[in-house]
């Protein structure tokens, strides 16, 4: 079982940037797609971005496309989410997650088996 720990969240003004990190331990994430999800107060958890195991393929929610970039460093067992041009509606707890099966690439919550504890991102207007 892999353990995931997110970091990098915080308070930022609209238009600003943050870089989230997700450090994995317990086993390698090299062969697993990784994803970022977020959950705002009173709302369901939603997909943000996903990256294939080799980092060749990436997918984004329409709401973040062109502003967020997901990347990974398998040597460091770490996944990143660069968030630019942040908006107040990006305010949420951000979670990283590891795919259930090797070489998969899902965008649904059910496709992911391991989750971090989340990191809060707050964007002020």
Short mmCIF file of C-alpha atoms in Angstrom, two decimals:
data_model
loop_
_atom_site.label_atom_id
_atom_site.label_comp_id
_atom_site.label_asym_id
_atom_site.label_seq_id
_atom_site.Cartn_x
_atom_site.Cartn_y
_atom_site.Cartn_z
CA UNK A 1 0.00 0.00 0.00
CA UNK A 2 1.37 3.40 -0.96
CA UNK A 3 1.18 6.36 1.38
CA UNK A 4 0.68 9.79 -0.16
CA UNK A 5 1.39 13.14 1.49
CA UNK A 6 0.42 16.41 -0.15
CA UNK A 7 2.07 19.74 0.56
CA UNK A 8 2.29 23.23 -0.89
CA UNK A 9 -1.19 24.49 -0.21
CA UNK A 10 -1.90 27.89 1.29
CA UNK A 11 -3.57 31.26 0.89
CA UNK A 12 -3.01 33.17 -2.33
CA UNK A 13 -4.63 36.11 -4.07
CA UNK A 14 -6.56 35.68 -7.28
CA UNK A 15 -4.19 35.56 -10.22
CA UNK A 16 -1.44 34.04 -8.14
CA UNK A 17 0.28 30.66 -8.32
CA UNK A 18 0.91 27.67 -6.11
CA UNK A 19 2.76 24.41 -6.64
CA UNK A 20 1.44 21.35 -4.90
CA UNK A 21 3.59 18.30 -4.27
CA UNK A 22 2.58 14.74 -3.52
CA UNK A 23 5.28 12.54 -2.02
CA UNK A 24 4.74 8.80 -2.12
CA UNK A 25 6.24 6.20 0.20
CA UNK A 26 5.77 2.53 0.91
CA UNK A 27 6.12 1.49 -2.71
CA UNK A 28 7.08 3.02 -6.01
CA UNK A 29 4.46 4.87 -8.05
CA UNK A 30 6.51 4.45 -11.22
CA UNK A 31 4.02 2.16 -12.98
CA UNK A 32 0.88 3.89 -11.80
CA UNK A 33 -1.00 6.83 -13.17
CA UNK A 34 -1.48 9.60 -10.63
CA UNK A 35 -4.25 12.10 -10.22
CA UNK A 36 -5.22 15.27 -8.43
CA UNK A 37 -8.75 15.86 -7.17
CA UNK A 38 -10.31 18.63 -5.13
CA UNK A 39 -13.25 19.10 -2.84
CA UNK A 40 -14.79 22.44 -2.00
CA UNK A 41 -17.03 22.93 1.06
CA UNK A 42 -20.47 21.49 0.45
CA UNK A 43 -19.47 19.98 -2.88
CA UNK A 44 -18.47 16.56 -4.09
CA UNK A 45 -14.87 15.63 -4.78
CA UNK A 46 -14.03 16.34 -8.40
CA UNK A 47 -11.32 15.42 -10.86
CA UNK A 48 -8.65 18.03 -11.57
CA UNK A 49 -5.81 16.36 -13.48
CA UNK A 50 -4.18 13.00 -14.17
CA UNK A 51 -0.87 11.86 -15.59
CA UNK A 52 0.10 8.51 -17.07
CA UNK A 53 2.77 6.34 -15.51
CA UNK A 54 5.49 7.56 -17.86
CA UNK A 55 4.22 11.12 -17.85
CA UNK A 56 3.50 11.07 -21.58
CA UNK A 57 -0.27 11.56 -21.32
CA UNK A 58 -2.06 14.12 -19.21
CA UNK A 59 -5.73 14.96 -18.72
CA UNK A 60 -7.34 18.02 -17.19
CA UNK A 61 -10.77 19.14 -16.11
CA UNK A 62 -12.09 21.85 -18.40
CA UNK A 63 -12.17 24.27 -15.50
CA UNK A 64 -8.38 24.14 -15.05
CA UNK A 65 -7.18 23.48 -18.58
CA UNK A 66 -4.55 26.01 -19.62
CA UNK A 67 -3.93 27.10 -16.03
CA UNK A 68 -2.82 23.95 -14.21
CA UNK A 69 -0.02 21.56 -15.14
CA UNK A 70 0.48 18.09 -13.69
CA UNK A 71 3.92 16.51 -13.76
CA UNK A 72 5.84 13.72 -12.07
CA UNK A 73 9.35 12.73 -11.10
CA UNK A 74 9.42 8.97 -10.75
CA UNK A 75 12.98 9.04 -9.44
CA UNK A 76 11.69 11.08 -6.50
CA UNK A 77 8.40 9.18 -6.26
CA UNK A 78 6.65 12.56 -6.40
CA UNK A 79 3.86 14.17 -8.37
CA UNK A 80 3.29 17.90 -8.78
CA UNK A 81 0.47 20.24 -9.65
CA UNK A 82 1.48 23.71 -10.83
CA UNK A 83 -1.46 26.05 -10.50
CA UNK A 84 -1.35 29.43 -12.22
CA UNK A 85 -3.90 32.20 -12.66
CA UNK A 86 -5.75 30.97 -9.62
CA UNK A 87 -9.38 31.96 -9.14
CA UNK A 88 -11.53 32.06 -5.99
CA UNK A 89 -13.48 29.09 -7.35
CA UNK A 90 -10.29 27.02 -7.16
CA UNK A 91 -10.56 27.15 -3.37
CA UNK A 92 -10.75 23.58 -2.09
CA UNK A 93 -8.88 20.80 -0.37
CA UNK A 94 -6.65 19.18 -2.98
CA UNK A 95 -5.94 15.45 -2.86
CA UNK A 96 -3.52 13.33 -4.82
CA UNK A 97 -4.29 9.73 -5.60
CA UNK A 98 -2.69 6.66 -7.17
CA UNK A 99 -4.41 4.54 -9.80
CA UNK A 100 -5.64 1.08 -8.78
CA UNK A 101 -3.92 -0.83 -11.55
CA UNK A 102 -0.57 -0.59 -13.28
CA UNK A 103 -0.46 1.29 -16.57
CA UNK A 104 -4.03 2.52 -16.24
CA UNK A 105 -5.15 6.11 -16.65
CA UNK A 106 -8.50 6.97 -15.18
CA UNK A 107 -10.18 10.23 -14.34
CA UNK A 108 -12.89 8.91 -12.05
CA UNK A 109 -12.61 8.66 -8.29
CA UNK A 110 -13.34 4.94 -8.52
CA UNK A 111 -10.20 4.42 -10.64
CA UNK A 112 -7.95 5.42 -7.74
CA UNK A 113 -7.13 3.35 -4.71
CA UNK A 114 -4.74 5.33 -2.54
CA UNK A 115 -5.38 8.86 -1.34
CA UNK A 116 -3.47 11.49 0.57
CA UNK A 117 -4.88 13.51 3.46
CA UNK A 118 -5.27 16.64 1.36
CA UNK A 119 -3.87 20.16 1.39
CA UNK A 120 -5.97 23.30 1.63
CA UNK A 121 -5.82 25.87 -1.16
CA UNK A 122 -7.58 29.17 -0.54
CA UNK A 123 -7.77 31.84 -3.23
CA UNK A 124 -8.90 35.28 -2.12
CA UNK A 125 -10.57 37.75 -4.46
#
